[in-house]
Amino acid sequence: VSRVARSRNTAFKAGDIVLSHSGWQSYAISDGAGLQKLDPETAPMTTALGILGMPGFTAYAGLRNIGKPKAGETLVVAAASGAVGSAVGQMAKICGARVVGIAGGSKKCDHLRQELGFDVAIDHHSSDFPAQLAAACPNGIDVYFENVGGHVWSAVFPLLNDFARIPVYGLIAHYNEESSVSSRGDQLPAVMRAILRKSLTIQREFADQRPDFSHQAEAWISQGRLKYKEDIVDGLENAPEAFLGLLEGKNFGKLIVRVAP
Ligand SMILES: NC(=O)c1ccc[n+]([C@@H]2O[C@H](COP(=O)([O-])OP(=O)(O)OC[C@H]3O[C@@H](n4cnc5c(N)ncnc54)[C@H](OP(=O)(O)O)[C@@H]3O)[C@@H](O)[C@H]2O)c1
């Protein structure tokens, strides 16, 4: 957040407060592109860097597009007292979710419960942190807002419910790692980093679209646009061998055991 010192751009005048990407420096030169005027009367100018800026928007977009918390669901957020996490937890409460925040130390946890209205706050430095998290999520986790990775992710992972949603926005536990694959050969941090950087969607969805599928696929087959191959094995007695062959790639096409002609 900067104050305009001098301007030859008529859109800005000396004294204007602007949001810019000028970085950590005392003075910067700009042609005005990308500068966003702020009104310090509407909100304190620091909020443009936090709750009303990129971190607040990160929380909002992650919940709206991916997390989609519903009333009664359990949402867990890591780095919960930070700019992103605190907004995530409060917005999820507004949506009616039960919110469990994970933060470091009793001071941050007290703040989450007492000031921000989180249902539960857990200190991830506690020796029994995974057990505390499990106890705080008796119905499992429906939304996990990922800011951290590392040991927090390891505790969250076994508690995820079917159809849980995971907005991945930060992996702060891994930012200082030199290699993308740990010395133990663990590729998970690299996978999570790819999800974060490339905005990957990794999902298996069985929505109620079976009638649409049948209609569409039959039409495509009759038009010759959708082809299929079958590998038919005769005799129920050959089923075990055929099934084992599937695991070795011996089948070529959809394996079907014909019990009788
Ligand atoms: N658009 C985006 O994608 C976007 C935007 C903003 C932020 N982010 C990411 O979101 C995350 C939170 O950002 P923020 O600005 O709100 O920061 P923040 O939460 O204020 O600061 C980071 C916090 O992470 C926690 N932390 C650090 N190392 C940890 C570890 N190894 N294990 C567990 N917790 C650890 C610490 O809190 P505790 O003391 O509570 O452990 C620390 O205070 C960051 O990963 C950031 O890179 C992404």
Coordinates of C-alpha atoms and ligand atoms in Angstrom, one line a residue:
V1 CA 0.0 0.0 0.0
S2 CA 1.5 3.3 -1.1
R3 CA 0.8 7.0 -1.1
V4 CA 1.2 8.8 -4.4
A5 CA 4.0 11.4 -4.0
R6 CA 3.7 13.0 -7.4
S7 CA 1.7 12.1 -10.5
R8 CA 1.6 13.1 -14.2
N9 CA -1.2 10.5 -14.7
T10 CA -4.4 12.5 -14.4
A11 CA -6.1 9.4 -12.8
F12 CA -4.0 9.8 -9.7
K13 CA -3.0 12.8 -7.6
A14 CA -0.5 13.4 -4.8
G15 CA -1.8 12.0 -1.5
D16 CA -3.9 9.2 -3.1
I17 CA -3.5 5.9 -1.4
V18 CA -3.1 3.0 -3.8
L19 CA -2.6 -0.8 -3.8
S20 CA 0.4 -1.6 -6.0
H21 CA 2.8 -4.4 -6.6
S22 CA 5.9 -2.2 -6.0
G23 CA 7.4 -4.5 -3.4
W24 CA 9.4 -3.5 -0.4
Q25 CA 10.9 -0.2 -1.3
S26 CA 10.5 3.4 -0.1
Y27 CA 9.7 4.8 -3.5
A28 CA 8.5 3.3 -6.8
I29 CA 7.7 4.5 -10.3
S30 CA 4.5 3.5 -12.0
D31 CA 2.6 4.5 -15.1
G32 CA -0.6 3.7 -13.3
A33 CA -1.2 0.3 -14.8
G34 CA -2.4 -2.1 -12.1
L35 CA -2.7 0.5 -9.4
Q36 CA -5.9 0.3 -7.4
K37 CA -7.1 3.4 -5.6
L38 CA -8.0 2.8 -1.9
D39 CA -10.4 4.8 0.2
P40 CA -9.0 4.9 3.7
E41 CA -12.4 6.3 4.9
T42 CA -14.1 3.1 3.9
A43 CA -11.7 0.7 5.5
P44 CA -8.3 0.9 7.1
M45 CA -5.7 0.8 4.3
T46 CA -4.0 -2.2 5.8
T47 CA -7.1 -4.3 5.1
A48 CA -6.2 -4.1 1.4
L49 CA -3.3 -6.5 2.2
G50 CA -5.4 -8.9 4.3
I51 CA -9.0 -9.4 4.9
L52 CA -10.2 -7.2 2.0
G53 CA -7.2 -8.1 -0.2
M54 CA -5.7 -11.2 -1.8
P55 CA -5.8 -13.3 1.4
G56 CA -9.5 -12.6 2.1
F57 CA -10.3 -13.2 -1.6
T58 CA -8.4 -16.5 -1.5
A59 CA -10.6 -17.6 1.4
Y60 CA -13.8 -16.6 -0.4
A61 CA -12.9 -18.1 -3.8
G62 CA -11.6 -21.3 -2.3
L63 CA -14.8 -21.8 -0.3
R64 CA -17.2 -20.7 -3.0
N65 CA -15.6 -22.7 -5.9
I66 CA -14.2 -25.8 -4.2
G67 CA -15.0 -26.1 -0.5
K68 CA -18.7 -25.3 -0.7
P69 CA -19.3 -25.8 3.0
K70 CA -22.9 -26.7 3.9
A71 CA -24.8 -26.3 7.1
G72 CA -23.9 -29.0 9.5
E73 CA -20.8 -30.1 7.7
T74 CA -17.4 -30.1 9.4
L75 CA -14.7 -27.8 8.0
V76 CA -11.1 -27.9 9.1
V77 CA -8.7 -25.1 8.3
A78 CA -5.0 -25.0 8.9
A79 CA -2.9 -21.9 9.7
A80 CA -6.3 -20.8 11.1
S81 CA -5.3 -17.6 12.8
G82 CA -3.6 -16.2 9.7
A83 CA -5.0 -13.9 7.1
V84 CA -6.4 -16.7 4.9
G85 CA -7.4 -19.2 7.6
S86 CA -9.2 -16.8 9.9
A87 CA -11.3 -15.6 7.0
V88 CA -12.0 -19.2 5.9
G89 CA -13.2 -20.2 9.3
Q90 CA -15.5 -17.2 9.8
M91 CA -16.9 -17.5 6.3
A92 CA -17.6 -21.2 6.8
K93 CA -19.4 -20.3 10.1
I94 CA -21.5 -17.9 8.1
C95 CA -22.4 -20.8 5.8
G96 CA -23.5 -22.8 8.9
A97 CA -20.6 -25.3 9.0
R98 CA -19.0 -26.6 12.2
V99 CA -15.5 -25.1 12.1
V100 CA -12.3 -26.7 13.5
G101 CA -9.2 -24.5 13.4
I102 CA -5.6 -25.7 13.6
A103 CA -3.1 -23.2 14.9
G104 CA 0.2 -23.0 16.8
G105 CA 0.0 -22.3 20.5
S106 CA -2.7 -21.6 23.1
K107 CA -2.8 -17.8 22.4
K108 CA -3.8 -18.3 18.8
C109 CA -6.2 -21.1 19.7
D110 CA -7.9 -19.0 22.3
H111 CA -8.3 -16.2 19.8
L112 CA -10.0 -18.6 17.3
R113 CA -12.5 -19.8 19.9
Q114 CA -13.2 -16.6 21.8
E115 CA -12.9 -13.8 19.2
L116 CA -13.7 -15.6 15.9
G117 CA -16.3 -18.1 17.0
F118 CA -14.6 -21.2 15.8
D119 CA -16.2 -24.3 17.4
V120 CA -12.9 -26.0 18.2
A121 CA -9.3 -24.9 18.0
I122 CA -6.4 -27.3 18.2
D123 CA -2.7 -26.7 18.8
H124 CA -0.7 -28.6 16.1
H125 CA 2.4 -28.5 18.4
S126 CA 0.6 -30.8 20.9
S127 CA 2.1 -34.3 21.1
D128 CA -1.3 -35.9 20.7
F129 CA -2.4 -33.5 17.9
P130 CA -3.8 -36.3 15.6
A131 CA -5.9 -37.7 18.4
Q132 CA -7.2 -34.3 19.4
L133 CA -8.2 -33.6 15.8
A134 CA -9.9 -37.0 15.5
A135 CA -11.8 -36.3 18.7
A136 CA -12.8 -32.9 17.4
C137 CA -14.2 -34.4 14.2
P138 CA -16.5 -37.3 15.3
N139 CA -18.3 -37.1 12.0
G140 CA -15.2 -36.9 9.9
I141 CA -14.1 -33.9 7.7
D142 CA -16.2 -32.6 4.8
V143 CA -14.0 -29.7 3.8
Y144 CA -10.3 -29.2 4.5
F145 CA -8.8 -25.9 3.5
E146 CA -5.2 -26.6 3.0
N147 CA -2.7 -23.9 3.8
V148 CA 0.1 -26.0 5.3
G149 CA 0.8 -29.6 4.3
G150 CA 3.3 -31.6 6.4
H151 CA 2.2 -33.1 9.7
V152 CA -1.1 -31.3 9.6
W153 CA -2.1 -32.9 6.3
S154 CA -1.0 -36.3 7.7
A155 CA -3.5 -35.9 10.6
V156 CA -6.3 -34.6 8.5
F157 CA -6.0 -37.2 5.7
P158 CA -7.4 -40.3 7.6
L159 CA -10.4 -38.3 8.7
L160 CA -11.7 -37.2 5.3
N161 CA -15.2 -38.2 4.5
D162 CA -16.4 -39.5 1.1
F163 CA -16.9 -36.5 -1.2
A164 CA -14.8 -34.2 1.0
R165 CA -13.5 -31.1 -0.8
I166 CA -10.0 -29.8 -0.4
P167 CA -9.2 -26.3 -1.6
V168 CA -5.4 -26.3 -1.8
Y169 CA -4.0 -22.8 -1.4
G170 CA -0.8 -23.1 0.6
L171 CA 1.9 -25.6 1.6
I172 CA 3.9 -23.5 4.0
A173 CA 5.5 -26.6 5.7
H174 CA 7.2 -27.4 2.5
Y175 CA 8.3 -24.0 1.2
N176 CA 11.9 -24.4 2.4
E177 CA 12.4 -27.9 1.1
E178 CA 15.2 -28.0 -1.5
S179 CA 14.0 -31.1 -3.4
S180 CA 10.6 -31.8 -4.6
V181 CA 10.9 -35.4 -3.5
S182 CA 11.9 -36.0 0.2
S183 CA 14.8 -38.2 1.1
R184 CA 12.3 -41.0 2.0
G185 CA 11.1 -41.0 -1.6
D186 CA 7.8 -39.4 -0.5
Q187 CA 6.3 -37.8 -3.6
L188 CA 3.2 -36.4 -1.8
P189 CA 4.6 -32.9 -1.3
A190 CA 5.5 -32.7 -5.0
V191 CA 2.0 -33.8 -5.9
M192 CA 0.4 -31.3 -3.6
R193 CA 2.6 -28.6 -5.0
A194 CA 1.5 -29.5 -8.5
I195 CA -2.1 -29.3 -7.4
L196 CA -1.4 -25.8 -5.9
R197 CA 0.6 -24.4 -8.8
K198 CA -1.4 -25.9 -11.7
S199 CA -4.8 -25.7 -10.1
L200 CA -5.4 -29.3 -10.8
T201 CA -8.8 -30.9 -10.4
I202 CA -8.4 -34.5 -9.1
Q203 CA -11.7 -36.0 -8.5
R204 CA -13.9 -39.0 -9.0
E205 CA -17.6 -38.1 -9.3
F206 CA -20.6 -40.4 -9.7
A207 CA -23.4 -37.9 -10.2
D208 CA -26.8 -39.0 -11.2
Q209 CA -26.2 -38.7 -14.9
R210 CA -26.7 -42.4 -15.9
P211 CA -29.8 -41.8 -18.1
D212 CA -28.0 -39.0 -20.0
F213 CA -25.0 -41.2 -20.5
S214 CA -27.0 -44.2 -21.9
H215 CA -28.8 -42.0 -24.3
Q216 CA -25.6 -40.2 -25.5
A217 CA -23.4 -43.3 -25.6
E218 CA -25.9 -45.4 -27.6
A219 CA -26.2 -42.6 -30.2
W220 CA -22.4 -42.3 -30.5
I221 CA -22.0 -46.0 -30.9
S222 CA -24.6 -46.2 -33.6
Q223 CA -22.9 -43.3 -35.4
G224 CA -19.6 -45.1 -35.2
R225 CA -18.0 -42.3 -33.1
L226 CA -17.6 -44.4 -30.0
K227 CA -15.9 -47.8 -30.5
Y228 CA -15.3 -50.6 -28.0
K229 CA -13.4 -53.9 -27.8
E230 CA -14.4 -57.0 -25.8
D231 CA -12.2 -59.9 -24.7
I232 CA -14.6 -62.8 -24.1
V233 CA -13.6 -65.9 -22.1
D234 CA -15.8 -68.9 -22.3
G235 CA -16.7 -71.0 -19.3
L236 CA -17.2 -70.1 -15.6
E237 CA -14.4 -72.5 -14.7
N238 CA -12.0 -70.1 -16.6
A239 CA -13.1 -67.1 -14.6
P240 CA -10.4 -67.2 -11.9
E241 CA -7.6 -67.5 -14.5
A242 CA -9.2 -64.7 -16.6
F243 CA -9.4 -62.5 -13.5
L244 CA -5.8 -63.1 -12.6
G245 CA -4.8 -62.4 -16.2
L246 CA -6.5 -59.0 -15.9
L247 CA -4.0 -58.0 -13.2
E248 CA -1.1 -59.0 -15.6
G249 CA -2.5 -57.2 -18.6
K250 CA -3.4 -60.4 -20.5
N251 CA -6.8 -59.2 -21.4
F252 CA -7.3 -56.9 -24.4
G253 CA -10.5 -55.0 -24.1
K254 CA -13.4 -55.3 -21.7
L255 CA -12.9 -58.8 -20.1
I256 CA -16.2 -60.7 -20.1
V257 CA -16.7 -64.2 -18.9
R258 CA -19.4 -66.0 -20.9
V259 CA -21.0 -68.5 -18.5
A260 CA -23.2 -70.1 -21.2
P261 CA -23.8 -69.5 -24.9
Ligands
LIG1 N1 -3.8 -17.2 -3.7 C1 -3.2 -18.1 -3.0 O1 -3.0 -19.2 -3.4 C2 -2.8 -17.7 -1.6 C3 -3.0 -16.5 -1.1 C4 -2.6 -16.1 0.2 C5 -2.0 -17.1 1.0 N2 -1.7 -18.3 0.5 C6 -1.1 -19.3 1.3 O2 -1.9 -19.6 2.4 C7 -1.2 -19.9 3.5 C8 -1.5 -19.0 4.7 O3 -1.2 -17.7 4.3 P1 -1.4 -16.4 5.3 O4 -1.1 -15.2 4.6 O5 -2.8 -16.6 5.9 O6 -0.3 -16.7 6.3 P2 -0.4 -16.9 7.9 O7 -1.3 -18.0 8.2 O8 -0.5 -15.6 8.6 O9 1.1 -17.3 8.3 C9 1.6 -18.6 8.1 C10 1.3 -19.5 9.3 O10 1.4 -20.8 9.0 C11 1.7 -21.6 10.1 N3 2.8 -22.5 9.8 C12 4.0 -22.1 9.4 N4 4.8 -23.2 9.2 C13 4.0 -24.3 9.5 C14 4.2 -25.7 9.6 N5 5.4 -26.3 9.2 N6 3.2 -26.5 10.0 C15 2.0 -26.0 10.3 N7 1.8 -24.6 10.3 C16 2.7 -23.8 9.9 C17 2.1 -20.6 11.2 O11 0.9 -20.5 12.1 P3 0.8 -21.4 13.4 O12 1.6 -20.7 14.5 O13 -0.7 -21.3 13.6 O14 1.3 -22.7 13.1 C18 2.2 -19.3 10.5 O15 1.9 -18.2 11.3 C19 0.3 -19.9 3.1 O16 0.7 -21.2 2.8 C20 0.3 -19.0 1.9 O17 1.3 -19.2 1.1 C21 -2.1 -18.6 -0.8

